[in-house]
Each structure stands twice: as structure tokens, then as C-alpha cells.
Amino acid sequence: MPPRRSHKKSRAGCRRCKSRKIKCDEVHPRCSNCVKHAVACDFEHPEVIAEIQSASPSDTVGTPFTPASSFDFRSPRTHTSPHTTPLPLYRPPAPTAMSTTTPAAHRLLELRLMHQYTSMTCKTFSFTAPITEDIWKITVPNLAFSGSQHLADAILAVAALHLRSLAPNDKDLVRASHAYMAASIAEYSASLARGINSSNAESLFLTSALIAFQSTATRVFMKDELSLSTRATADDRGKDRSPAAGCYTIPFTWFHSFQGVKAITAASWQWLRVSPVVTQVINSQAVLQLDFSSGPETFFGHLLDGLEDEIASISLSSAGQSLGATNGTSSASTASDTEVHRSTRQAYQHAVAVLNWAHKIPHKGAPLSFPATVSRRYIELLEERRPRALAILACFFALLKSMDSVWWLQGMARREVLGVVSMFNSDSLGPEAYRKWWPHLEWAMRIALYEHPNDGPIPPEIWGSDWYAEEQALAEGLEQGSYFRHIELLSQMVSAVSITPSSYCQFGTPSEPLHIGSWAVLYP
């Protein structure tokens, strides 16, 4: 009997061969047996050891072979042993977390909105400096991607509103514009409550600016409320209705949101002043050069006619309420009247000065400085429906006619001017209000109803000034560096005043404005 051939035992074989009790040739990275059976080898994939060890012999031995239960369609094998547990060569990656704002089914909507923003919407925020277009197109999205959820949601909300202007019947866009802006404001308010610091100052400023754009653009989609007053049903007749019911409403959200940008700028200026992104955006705004002289030498000087008589009537009314009071109370009332007298005069004079300046260079986006720069007292006068404040507001809306081609301002001048003028025919202002104030409203009506024969500027004989000649004159008289100096002055004043985060969330101005530029005010 011939001697048995010597053989070498396999002591370092792969775990799969050992579990099958067959000899392993210990070839790396995959032994021959694993290659033959087209299964994973722990030489090449050490992670399969745990899977091999977890397979219990009782689970495989004695089990009837059924192809439907044992065949692994993820493996390229053509057959499977009933006593082994084959492992797939490919394992699908774990699903990644998607957006927390939009369900996975709506991811394409987010891509559509971001494409709209970077290709079209970002170009509509710049009126003066082309460099700011790259900031809104590239830098702002990058800041959002770095972890600023409120900025990302604000970008998508504005883009949805822009697409909605092109497809007003798209319900998905309507829902998206509301949902994203609501999410942005909620996160924005929470960030303000946590406090402004060097890491979030830029994103909070940019979000506040987008919220201001959104509040303005939303007005485009509001139905003409004037038509509601002509559709009263039989049930409405004879009922006591408030003067504002079914009539034009003043867009106070404009003033609140734009002044919120000013409040954020002043409160975080210590970080914004060294931000190359924010400083370029701010410096691209036209610098206010206000002339507080009144009279016929200024275009809107007529809006201040009879101002002293109105101020005196306000003071007399306040004084009349204090009749019969003690001497101490009368002194306090007199001091209060003096303060009302001063703040009312300043509010009207400043508002008219801004109109005169914006009337000269409307193509530079100057009219948009009006809601950001007017004083708190002027907004109070609007809330009181003072005829002079309403006439000033009508002229402001007429100035927006120069930017009628911008999607978020399209048709705004016509609708808002007609709405303000309709208030002079209401019972709340009296029967003589329209006749008395029509000379001050005539220019606003003429501009609002003007139809552009082309996309060029409104002719000087209709507008009342030559835009480009006035622009050159203002540029020659501009004091270099005054904008930066005055905005720093405001930030110093605001830092001395206690400001709560709720003031930012309500978009209110934290203190009496006192600086120059498109974000603030300089009183004489």
C-alpha cells in the first residue's frame, strides 16, 4: 500500500472555510474557495466575520432547501448551499437625512426654487452696484449652506414668490412662499432671542433684508381691496361698518420690515462694519443728501403748506384735554404738547426731504429708502390717518413708478396711489378733505396713471426732473465718507439704549433715528 502523501494543515484559513470545515488555501485577498463560490471572504472584508459568527448552525442544518427563501438576488451566485448563509457583495448605503422643511417628495421643488433664485431672483435686488449681484447670487447662498437655516428658508421663500409672479395659479408655489417665510421668521426670531454675535450678524442682516423684500413683494399678490367696497351684499346694507372695512389699507408691514433692517444694522454694526459682504451691500445704497428747506424751491415743498396751523391744532387739542387740571398737571401737559409739536414738525419735514431727494434719482432705488428712514412719529401720524401724512405717502408710492419693471414692485404705484387717494373720499376725513388736498395729490395721480411707451425713464416734463442730470449734480456735492461715519454714530447711540430681541422680531426702530444713509435718518 503506497504511503499517504504528506499534506499541510490550514491553521490560518478564512472564517468561511472554517465554518464549512473545508481546507482554505489562505490566498489573499480572497481564498480560492470564496472566489469559486462568489462569496465575500474575510481576508478582503473583515467586517463579514461578525455576520459569519452570528449565523447559528441550527438555523441552517436540517432546513429544507427552497430556492425562493435561500436565493439571494443581490449576489451574482448561481446556486446556494442549504447549509450556508450567503452574504451580498454590495450593500446599499444608509439613507441620508433630507431637508427638515420640505418632505422628500418635494425635494425637486427646493431645487427649482434655488435655481430660480441664483439665475433670476438675485438679480432683482441690485439697483446701483453690479458687484452686489454676485453677493446675492453666490455669497448669500454659501452663508445659508454653512448652517443658517433662517437665511436658507428666506432665500427659498423669495424665490417661490418670484415664481409665483410668473405662475400665479400654482398652488404649490403659494404654499411654499408662505411656509418657507414662516419658517424663516420663526428661526430668525429664535436667533435674535439667543443674541447677536460675530458668528450670526451677517446672516441675520441678510435675512432681515430678504424679509423686507418679501413683505414688499407680497403686496403684489393682494387683491384690489377697493373692489370689495362695491360688492356689498344685501345683508351688509344698514349695518354699522367701520370706516376701514372693505376699503384700502396702508401697508404698515413695509415700514416695520425695512426699519427692522435698520435696527439690526445699528445693533450689530461692531461686526458688520468689518464684514466685506455687508459693507458692500450697504455702500451700494444711494447716500441720502437731504435738504430741509421748505417752500416752492423744492419739488415737494408744497406738502408742508399750513404745517404750523396743523401743529398748533394738535397742541390746542392736547391742551383742551387738560382743562380743569391742577397747575402741576398743566405744566406737564404743556411740556408734552411741546414735545408733540417738535416731533410732528420733524417727522413731516424729514419725510418731505426724503421725497425731494428720491425724486432726483429714483432709478438708483432711492424711493425704497423712504420706509426705512421715516421716523416713528410719522408712522403714528399715518395710523391716525392724518391727511398730510397720507398725501406724503401717495407721493412716495408715485415714486415707485420709476421701478415698475421690477417684479416685486410691478403695478405697485398705480394701485397704492389710487388706494391712498380713495381715503380722501371717505367719511373719516370729512367732505372737504378731497377738495383741499387734491392740489397736493395731482402729481402722484398723474404719475401713477402714466403709461410707459417704452422701458426708458419717464420724460422730465412729466416727472418734474431729469434723473441723470440730478444724479451728476448730487455726485459732485457728495461728501466722501459721510455715510460710514453717520452709520457708526447711530450704532453708538443704539448701544447706549437697552434693546430687547422682541424689538427686532417686531421690526421696530429701537430709538429715535439720527444718522444718514438709506438705512437711517439725519435730522437738522
Coordinates of C-alpha atoms in Angstrom, one line a residue:
M1 CA 0.0 0.0 0.0
P2 CA 1.6 3.2 -1.1
P3 CA 2.3 5.7 1.7
R4 CA -0.1 8.6 2.1
R5 CA 1.1 11.9 0.6
S6 CA 2.0 14.4 3.2
H7 CA -0.2 17.5 3.4
K8 CA -0.2 20.7 5.3
K9 CA -3.0 21.6 7.6
S10 CA -4.6 25.0 7.2
R11 CA -4.4 26.9 10.5
A12 CA -4.8 30.5 9.3
G13 CA -7.7 29.9 6.9
C14 CA -10.6 32.3 6.4
R15 CA -13.5 32.0 8.8
R16 CA -15.9 31.0 6.0
C17 CA -13.8 27.9 5.1
K18 CA -13.5 27.0 8.7
S19 CA -17.3 27.2 9.2
R20 CA -17.7 25.0 6.2
K21 CA -15.0 22.6 7.5
I22 CA -13.1 22.7 4.3
K23 CA -9.4 23.4 3.7
C24 CA -8.5 27.0 2.9
D25 CA -5.6 27.7 0.6
E26 CA -5.1 31.1 2.5
V27 CA -4.7 33.0 -0.7
H28 CA -5.1 36.8 -0.2
P29 CA -7.0 38.9 -0.6
R30 CA -9.6 36.2 -1.3
C31 CA -9.1 32.5 -0.9
S32 CA -9.9 30.2 -3.8
N33 CA -13.0 28.6 -2.2
C34 CA -14.6 32.1 -1.7
V35 CA -13.7 33.0 -5.2
K36 CA -15.2 29.8 -6.5
H37 CA -18.5 30.3 -4.7
A38 CA -18.5 34.0 -5.4
V39 CA -19.0 34.9 -1.7
A40 CA -17.2 37.5 0.4
C41 CA -14.0 36.5 2.1
D42 CA -13.0 37.9 5.5
F43 CA -9.4 38.3 4.2
E44 CA -10.8 41.0 1.9
H45 CA -13.8 42.1 4.0
P46 CA -13.0 41.6 7.8
E47 CA -16.5 43.0 8.6
V48 CA -18.1 39.8 7.5
I49 CA -16.7 37.9 10.5
A50 CA -19.5 39.1 12.8
E51 CA -22.1 38.0 10.2
I52 CA -20.5 34.6 9.9
Q53 CA -20.3 34.2 13.7
S54 CA -24.0 35.3 14.1
A55 CA -25.2 32.5 11.8
S56 CA -26.2 29.6 14.0
P57 CA -25.8 26.1 12.7
S58 CA -29.3 25.3 14.0
D59 CA -30.7 27.9 11.6
T60 CA -29.2 26.1 8.5
V61 CA -28.8 22.4 9.2
G62 CA -31.8 20.4 8.6
T63 CA -33.7 23.1 6.9
P64 CA -35.4 22.1 3.6
F65 CA -33.9 23.8 0.6
T66 CA -36.3 26.2 -1.0
P67 CA -34.9 28.5 -3.8
A68 CA -37.4 31.2 -3.0
S69 CA -36.1 31.5 0.5
S70 CA -32.4 30.9 0.1
F71 CA -31.6 32.5 -3.2
D72 CA -30.1 36.0 -2.8
F73 CA -30.9 38.1 -5.7
R74 CA -28.3 40.7 -4.6
S75 CA -25.5 38.2 -5.1
P76 CA -24.1 37.1 -8.5
R77 CA -24.1 33.4 -7.4
T78 CA -25.9 30.9 -9.5
H79 CA -26.5 28.4 -6.6
T80 CA -26.6 28.3 -2.9
S81 CA -25.9 25.6 -0.4
P82 CA -28.7 24.9 2.1
H83 CA -26.2 24.9 4.9
T84 CA -24.6 28.3 4.4
T85 CA -25.8 31.9 4.7
P86 CA -24.5 33.8 1.6
L87 CA -23.5 37.4 2.0
P88 CA -24.1 40.1 -0.6
L89 CA -21.2 41.6 -2.3
Y90 CA -23.0 45.0 -2.4
R91 CA -24.6 46.8 0.5
P92 CA -26.8 49.8 -0.3
P93 CA -25.7 53.0 1.7
A94 CA -27.8 54.1 4.6
P95 CA -30.3 56.9 3.6
T96 CA -29.1 60.4 4.4
A97 CA -31.2 63.0 6.1
M98 CA -33.1 65.3 3.8
S99 CA -34.4 68.9 4.4
T100 CA -36.3 69.4 7.6
T101 CA -38.6 71.9 5.9
T102 CA -39.7 70.1 2.8
P103 CA -40.6 66.3 2.7
A104 CA -38.5 64.1 0.5
A105 CA -41.3 64.1 -2.2
H106 CA -40.8 67.8 -2.6
R107 CA -37.1 68.0 -3.0
L108 CA -37.4 68.9 -6.7
L109 CA -39.4 72.0 -5.6
E110 CA -36.4 73.1 -3.5
L111 CA -34.1 72.6 -6.4
R112 CA -36.4 74.5 -8.6
L113 CA -36.6 77.4 -6.1
M114 CA -32.8 77.5 -5.7
H115 CA -32.3 77.5 -9.4
Q116 CA -34.8 80.4 -9.8
Y117 CA -33.0 82.4 -7.1
T118 CA -29.5 82.0 -8.5
S119 CA -30.5 82.5 -12.1
M120 CA -33.1 85.3 -11.8
T121 CA -34.3 86.5 -8.4
C122 CA -30.9 87.5 -7.1
K123 CA -30.5 90.0 -10.0
T124 CA -33.6 92.0 -8.9
F125 CA -32.1 93.1 -5.6
S126 CA -29.4 95.5 -7.0
F127 CA -30.1 98.9 -8.5
T128 CA -26.7 100.6 -8.3
A129 CA -23.6 98.4 -7.9
P130 CA -23.2 95.3 -10.1
I131 CA -20.9 93.8 -7.6
T132 CA -23.8 93.2 -5.2
E133 CA -25.4 90.9 -7.7
D134 CA -22.6 88.4 -7.1
I135 CA -23.0 88.8 -3.4
W136 CA -26.7 87.9 -3.6
K137 CA -26.1 85.1 -6.1
I138 CA -23.0 83.4 -4.7
T139 CA -22.1 84.6 -1.2
V140 CA -25.5 84.7 0.3
P141 CA -26.4 81.1 -0.6
N142 CA -23.0 80.0 0.7
L143 CA -23.7 81.6 4.0
A144 CA -27.0 79.8 4.1
F145 CA -25.4 76.4 3.3
S146 CA -22.9 77.0 6.2
G147 CA -25.7 76.4 8.7
S148 CA -28.0 79.5 8.6
Q149 CA -31.5 77.9 8.4
H150 CA -33.4 81.2 8.6
L151 CA -31.3 82.6 5.7
A152 CA -31.9 79.4 3.6
D153 CA -35.6 79.5 4.2
A154 CA -35.8 83.2 3.3
I155 CA -34.0 82.6 0.0
L156 CA -36.5 79.8 -0.9
A157 CA -39.4 82.0 0.2
V158 CA -38.4 84.9 -2.0
A159 CA -37.7 82.6 -5.0
A160 CA -41.1 81.0 -4.5
L161 CA -42.7 84.4 -4.6
H162 CA -40.9 85.3 -7.7
L163 CA -42.0 82.2 -9.5
R164 CA -45.5 82.8 -8.2
S165 CA -45.5 86.1 -10.0
L166 CA -44.9 84.2 -13.2
A167 CA -47.4 81.4 -12.4
P168 CA -50.0 82.9 -10.0
N169 CA -52.3 79.9 -10.2
D170 CA -49.6 77.4 -9.0
K171 CA -50.8 76.3 -5.6
D172 CA -47.5 74.6 -4.7
L173 CA -45.7 77.9 -5.1
V174 CA -48.3 79.7 -3.0
R175 CA -47.9 77.2 -0.2
A176 CA -44.1 77.2 -0.5
S177 CA -43.8 81.0 -0.3
H178 CA -45.9 81.1 2.9
A179 CA -44.3 78.0 4.5
Y180 CA -40.7 79.0 3.9
M181 CA -41.2 82.6 5.1
A182 CA -43.0 81.4 8.2
A183 CA -40.1 79.0 9.0
S184 CA -37.6 81.7 8.3
I185 CA -39.2 84.3 10.6
A186 CA -39.6 81.7 13.4
E187 CA -35.9 80.7 13.2
Y188 CA -34.9 84.3 12.7
S189 CA -36.8 85.3 15.9
A190 CA -35.2 82.5 17.8
S191 CA -31.7 83.5 16.7
L192 CA -32.4 87.1 17.8
A193 CA -33.6 85.8 21.2
R194 CA -30.3 84.0 21.6
G195 CA -28.4 87.2 20.9
I196 CA -26.4 88.7 18.1
N197 CA -22.7 87.9 17.9
S198 CA -19.9 87.8 15.4
S199 CA -20.9 84.4 14.0
N200 CA -24.5 85.3 13.1
A201 CA -24.5 89.1 12.5
E202 CA -24.0 88.7 8.7
S203 CA -26.8 86.1 8.2
L204 CA -29.2 88.0 10.4
F205 CA -28.7 91.2 8.5
L206 CA -29.2 89.4 5.1
T207 CA -32.3 87.6 6.4
S208 CA -33.8 90.9 7.6
A209 CA -33.2 92.3 4.1
L210 CA -34.9 89.3 2.4
I211 CA -37.8 89.6 4.8
A212 CA -38.2 93.3 3.8
F213 CA -38.2 92.3 0.1
Q214 CA -40.8 89.6 0.9
S215 CA -43.1 91.9 2.7
T216 CA -43.0 94.3 -0.2
A217 CA -43.5 91.6 -2.9
T218 CA -46.4 90.0 -1.0
R219 CA -48.4 93.2 -1.6
V220 CA -48.3 92.4 -5.4
F221 CA -50.5 89.4 -4.9
M222 CA -53.1 91.1 -2.7
K223 CA -56.4 91.5 -4.5
D224 CA -57.6 95.1 -5.1
E225 CA -59.4 95.8 -1.9
L226 CA -61.2 98.8 -3.4
S227 CA -63.4 96.5 -5.4
L228 CA -64.7 94.9 -2.2
S229 CA -66.5 98.1 -1.3
T230 CA -68.7 97.8 -4.4
R231 CA -69.7 94.2 -3.7
A232 CA -71.7 94.7 -0.6
T233 CA -74.4 92.2 -0.2
A234 CA -78.0 92.9 0.9
D235 CA -77.1 91.7 4.4
D236 CA -74.4 94.3 4.6
R237 CA -76.7 97.2 4.0
G238 CA -77.9 99.1 7.0
K239 CA -75.2 97.6 9.2
D240 CA -72.7 99.8 11.1
R241 CA -69.4 99.2 9.4
S242 CA -66.1 100.7 10.4
P243 CA -64.5 103.2 8.0
A244 CA -61.7 100.8 7.2
A245 CA -64.0 97.8 6.4
G246 CA -63.8 96.9 2.7
C247 CA -61.5 99.9 1.9
Y248 CA -57.8 100.5 1.2
T249 CA -55.4 99.5 4.0
I250 CA -52.0 101.1 4.4
P251 CA -49.1 98.6 4.1
F252 CA -47.6 99.2 7.5
T253 CA -45.6 96.0 7.2
W254 CA -43.4 97.7 4.7
F255 CA -42.3 100.3 7.3
H256 CA -41.9 97.7 10.1
S257 CA -39.8 95.3 8.0
F258 CA -37.5 97.9 6.4
Q259 CA -37.0 99.6 9.8
G260 CA -36.2 96.2 11.2
V261 CA -33.2 96.1 8.8
K262 CA -32.1 99.4 10.2
A263 CA -32.4 98.2 13.8
I264 CA -30.3 95.1 13.0
T265 CA -27.7 97.2 11.2
A266 CA -27.3 99.5 14.1
A267 CA -27.3 96.9 16.9
S268 CA -24.7 94.6 15.1
W269 CA -22.6 97.3 13.5
Q270 CA -19.5 96.4 15.5
W271 CA -19.3 93.1 13.5
L272 CA -21.0 94.3 10.2
R273 CA -18.5 97.2 9.8
V274 CA -15.7 94.7 9.2
S275 CA -17.8 92.3 7.0
P276 CA -16.8 92.7 3.4
V277 CA -20.2 91.2 2.4
V278 CA -22.4 93.6 4.4
T279 CA -20.4 96.7 3.8
Q280 CA -20.6 96.2 0.1
V281 CA -24.3 95.8 0.2
I282 CA -24.7 98.9 2.4
N283 CA -22.3 101.1 0.5
S284 CA -24.1 100.2 -2.8
Q285 CA -27.2 102.1 -1.5
A286 CA -27.6 105.7 -2.6
V287 CA -26.5 108.0 0.2
L288 CA -29.1 110.4 1.5
Q289 CA -28.4 114.1 0.8
L290 CA -31.3 115.8 2.5
D291 CA -32.3 119.4 2.0
F292 CA -34.7 120.5 4.8
S293 CA -35.6 123.8 3.3
S294 CA -39.3 124.1 2.5
G295 CA -41.3 126.2 0.1
P296 CA -41.7 126.4 -3.7
E297 CA -37.9 126.0 -4.3
T298 CA -38.2 122.2 -3.6
F299 CA -40.4 119.9 -5.6
F300 CA -42.5 118.5 -2.7
G301 CA -42.3 121.7 -0.6
H302 CA -46.0 122.3 -1.1
L303 CA -46.7 119.3 1.1
L304 CA -45.6 121.4 4.1
D305 CA -48.1 124.2 3.4
G306 CA -50.1 125.0 6.5
L307 CA -47.9 122.8 8.7
E308 CA -47.7 125.3 11.6
D309 CA -51.5 125.6 11.7
E310 CA -51.9 121.8 11.9
I311 CA -49.2 121.6 14.7
A312 CA -51.0 124.3 16.6
S313 CA -54.3 122.5 16.3
I314 CA -52.7 119.3 17.7
S315 CA -51.2 121.2 20.6
L316 CA -54.5 123.0 21.3
S317 CA -56.3 119.7 21.2
S318 CA -53.9 118.3 23.7
A319 CA -54.2 121.4 25.9
G320 CA -58.0 121.3 25.7
Q321 CA -57.9 117.8 27.3
S322 CA -56.0 119.2 30.2
L323 CA -58.5 122.0 31.1
G324 CA -59.5 121.9 34.7
A325 CA -56.3 120.2 35.8
T326 CA -54.1 121.4 38.6
N327 CA -51.2 123.7 37.9
G328 CA -48.7 120.8 38.2
T329 CA -50.6 118.8 35.7
S330 CA -51.0 121.7 33.4
S331 CA -47.2 122.2 33.3
A332 CA -46.7 118.6 32.4
S333 CA -49.3 118.8 29.7
T334 CA -47.6 121.9 28.3
A335 CA -44.3 120.1 28.2
S336 CA -46.0 117.1 26.4
D337 CA -47.5 119.5 23.9
T338 CA -44.1 121.0 23.2
E339 CA -42.6 117.5 22.5
V340 CA -45.6 116.6 20.2
H341 CA -45.1 119.9 18.4
R342 CA -41.4 119.2 17.8
S343 CA -41.7 115.6 16.8
T344 CA -44.6 116.2 14.5
R345 CA -42.7 119.0 12.7
Q346 CA -39.6 116.9 12.4
A347 CA -41.5 113.9 11.1
Y348 CA -43.1 115.9 8.3
Q349 CA -40.0 117.9 7.4
H350 CA -37.9 114.8 7.2
A351 CA -40.4 112.7 5.2
V352 CA -40.7 115.5 2.6
A353 CA -36.9 115.9 2.5
V354 CA -36.5 112.2 1.6
L355 CA -39.1 112.6 -1.1
N356 CA -37.2 115.5 -2.6
W357 CA -34.0 113.5 -2.7
A358 CA -35.6 110.3 -4.0
H359 CA -37.4 112.3 -6.7
K360 CA -34.0 113.2 -8.2
I361 CA -32.5 109.7 -8.6
P362 CA -35.4 107.2 -8.5
H363 CA -33.6 104.9 -10.9
K364 CA -31.0 104.2 -8.2
G365 CA -33.5 102.7 -5.9
A366 CA -33.7 105.8 -3.8
P367 CA -37.5 105.6 -3.2
L368 CA -37.0 102.4 -1.2
S369 CA -35.2 104.3 1.5
F370 CA -38.4 106.1 2.5
P371 CA -40.0 103.2 4.6
A372 CA -36.6 102.6 6.2
T373 CA -35.9 106.2 7.1
V374 CA -39.1 107.8 8.2
S375 CA -39.5 108.4 11.9
R376 CA -41.7 106.6 14.3
R377 CA -43.8 109.8 14.7
Y378 CA -44.6 109.8 11.0
I379 CA -45.9 106.2 11.2
E380 CA -48.1 107.3 14.1
L381 CA -49.5 110.1 12.0
L382 CA -50.3 107.6 9.3
E383 CA -52.0 105.4 11.8
E384 CA -54.1 108.5 12.8
R385 CA -55.0 108.9 9.1
R386 CA -53.7 112.5 9.1
P387 CA -54.3 114.0 5.6
R388 CA -50.8 115.5 5.3
A389 CA -49.2 112.1 6.2
L390 CA -51.4 110.4 3.6
A391 CA -50.5 112.9 0.9
I392 CA -46.8 112.3 1.6
L393 CA -47.5 108.6 1.4
A394 CA -49.2 108.9 -2.0
C395 CA -46.2 110.8 -3.4
F396 CA -43.9 108.1 -2.1
F397 CA -45.9 105.4 -3.9
A398 CA -45.8 107.5 -7.1
L399 CA -42.0 107.5 -7.0
L400 CA -42.1 103.7 -7.3
K401 CA -43.4 104.1 -10.8
S402 CA -39.8 104.6 -11.8
M403 CA -39.1 100.9 -10.8
D404 CA -42.3 99.5 -12.3
S405 CA -40.3 96.9 -14.3
V406 CA -39.1 95.2 -11.1
W407 CA -41.3 92.1 -10.4
W408 CA -41.8 92.8 -6.7
L409 CA -42.8 96.5 -7.5
Q410 CA -44.8 96.0 -10.7
G411 CA -48.1 97.8 -10.7
M412 CA -47.5 99.0 -7.1
A413 CA -47.5 102.7 -7.9
R414 CA -50.9 102.7 -9.6
R415 CA -52.7 100.5 -7.1
E416 CA -51.3 102.2 -3.9
V417 CA -51.7 105.8 -5.1
L418 CA -55.3 105.1 -6.1
G419 CA -55.9 103.5 -2.8
V420 CA -54.5 106.4 -0.8
V421 CA -56.4 108.9 -2.8
S422 CA -59.6 106.9 -2.2
M423 CA -59.2 107.6 1.5
F424 CA -59.7 111.3 0.9
N425 CA -63.2 110.5 -0.3
S426 CA -64.0 108.5 2.8
D427 CA -66.2 109.8 5.6
S428 CA -63.4 109.6 8.1
L429 CA -61.6 112.6 6.6
G430 CA -64.6 114.7 6.0
P431 CA -66.3 116.1 2.9
E432 CA -63.7 118.9 2.4
A433 CA -60.6 116.7 2.5
Y434 CA -60.5 115.8 -1.1
R435 CA -61.0 119.3 -2.4
K436 CA -58.4 120.7 0.0
W437 CA -55.7 118.2 -0.7
W438 CA -56.2 117.5 -4.4
P439 CA -53.6 120.0 -5.5
H440 CA -51.1 118.0 -3.4
L441 CA -52.2 114.7 -4.9
E442 CA -52.4 115.7 -8.5
W443 CA -48.8 114.9 -9.4
A444 CA -49.0 111.5 -7.7
M445 CA -52.1 110.6 -9.7
R446 CA -50.6 111.8 -13.0
I447 CA -47.5 109.6 -12.4
A448 CA -49.5 106.6 -11.2
L449 CA -51.7 106.6 -14.3
Y450 CA -48.9 107.3 -16.7
E451 CA -48.3 104.6 -19.3
H452 CA -44.7 104.0 -20.4
P453 CA -44.4 104.0 -24.2
N454 CA -41.1 102.1 -23.7
D455 CA -38.8 100.9 -21.0
G456 CA -37.0 104.2 -20.7
P457 CA -37.3 106.8 -17.9
I458 CA -40.3 108.9 -17.6
P459 CA -39.8 112.2 -19.5
P460 CA -38.6 115.1 -17.4
E461 CA -41.6 117.3 -18.3
I462 CA -43.9 114.7 -16.8
W463 CA -41.7 113.6 -13.9
G464 CA -40.5 117.0 -13.0
S465 CA -36.7 116.5 -13.1
D466 CA -34.0 114.9 -15.3
W467 CA -32.8 111.8 -13.5
Y468 CA -29.3 111.7 -14.9
A469 CA -28.6 115.4 -14.6
E470 CA -29.7 115.3 -11.0
E471 CA -27.6 112.3 -10.4
Q472 CA -24.5 114.1 -11.6
A473 CA -25.3 117.1 -9.5
L474 CA -25.6 115.0 -6.4
A475 CA -22.4 113.1 -7.1
E476 CA -20.5 116.4 -7.3
G477 CA -21.8 117.6 -4.0
L478 CA -21.4 114.3 -2.1
E479 CA -19.2 114.4 0.9
Q480 CA -17.0 111.4 0.7
G481 CA -17.1 109.1 3.8
S482 CA -20.1 110.7 5.4
Y483 CA -22.2 107.6 5.0
F484 CA -19.9 105.3 7.0
R485 CA -19.3 108.0 9.7
H486 CA -23.0 108.6 10.3
I487 CA -24.0 104.9 10.5
E488 CA -21.3 104.5 13.1
L489 CA -22.8 107.4 15.0
L490 CA -26.2 105.6 15.1
S491 CA -24.7 102.4 16.3
Q492 CA -23.0 104.2 19.2
M493 CA -26.3 105.8 20.2
V494 CA -28.2 102.5 19.9
S495 CA -25.6 100.7 22.1
A496 CA -26.4 103.2 24.8
V497 CA -30.1 102.2 24.7
S498 CA -31.4 98.9 26.1
I499 CA -32.8 96.9 23.1
T500 CA -34.6 93.6 23.6
P501 CA -34.8 90.9 21.0
S502 CA -38.5 91.4 20.7
S503 CA -37.9 94.8 19.2
Y504 CA -36.1 93.1 16.3
C505 CA -38.8 90.5 15.9
Q506 CA -41.4 93.2 15.6
F507 CA -39.2 95.1 13.2
G508 CA -39.5 98.2 15.2
T509 CA -36.9 101.0 15.4
P510 CA -35.2 100.9 18.8
S511 CA -34.6 104.6 19.2
E512 CA -35.2 107.9 17.5
P513 CA -33.2 107.7 14.2
L514 CA -30.3 110.0 13.9
H515 CA -28.0 109.0 11.0
I516 CA -27.7 109.4 7.3
G517 CA -27.9 106.8 4.6
S518 CA -30.6 104.5 3.1
W519 CA -31.0 102.8 6.5
A520 CA -31.4 105.8 8.7
V521 CA -32.2 109.5 9.2
L522 CA -30.4 112.7 10.0
Y523 CA -32.5 115.4 11.5
P524 CA -31.4 119.1 11.1

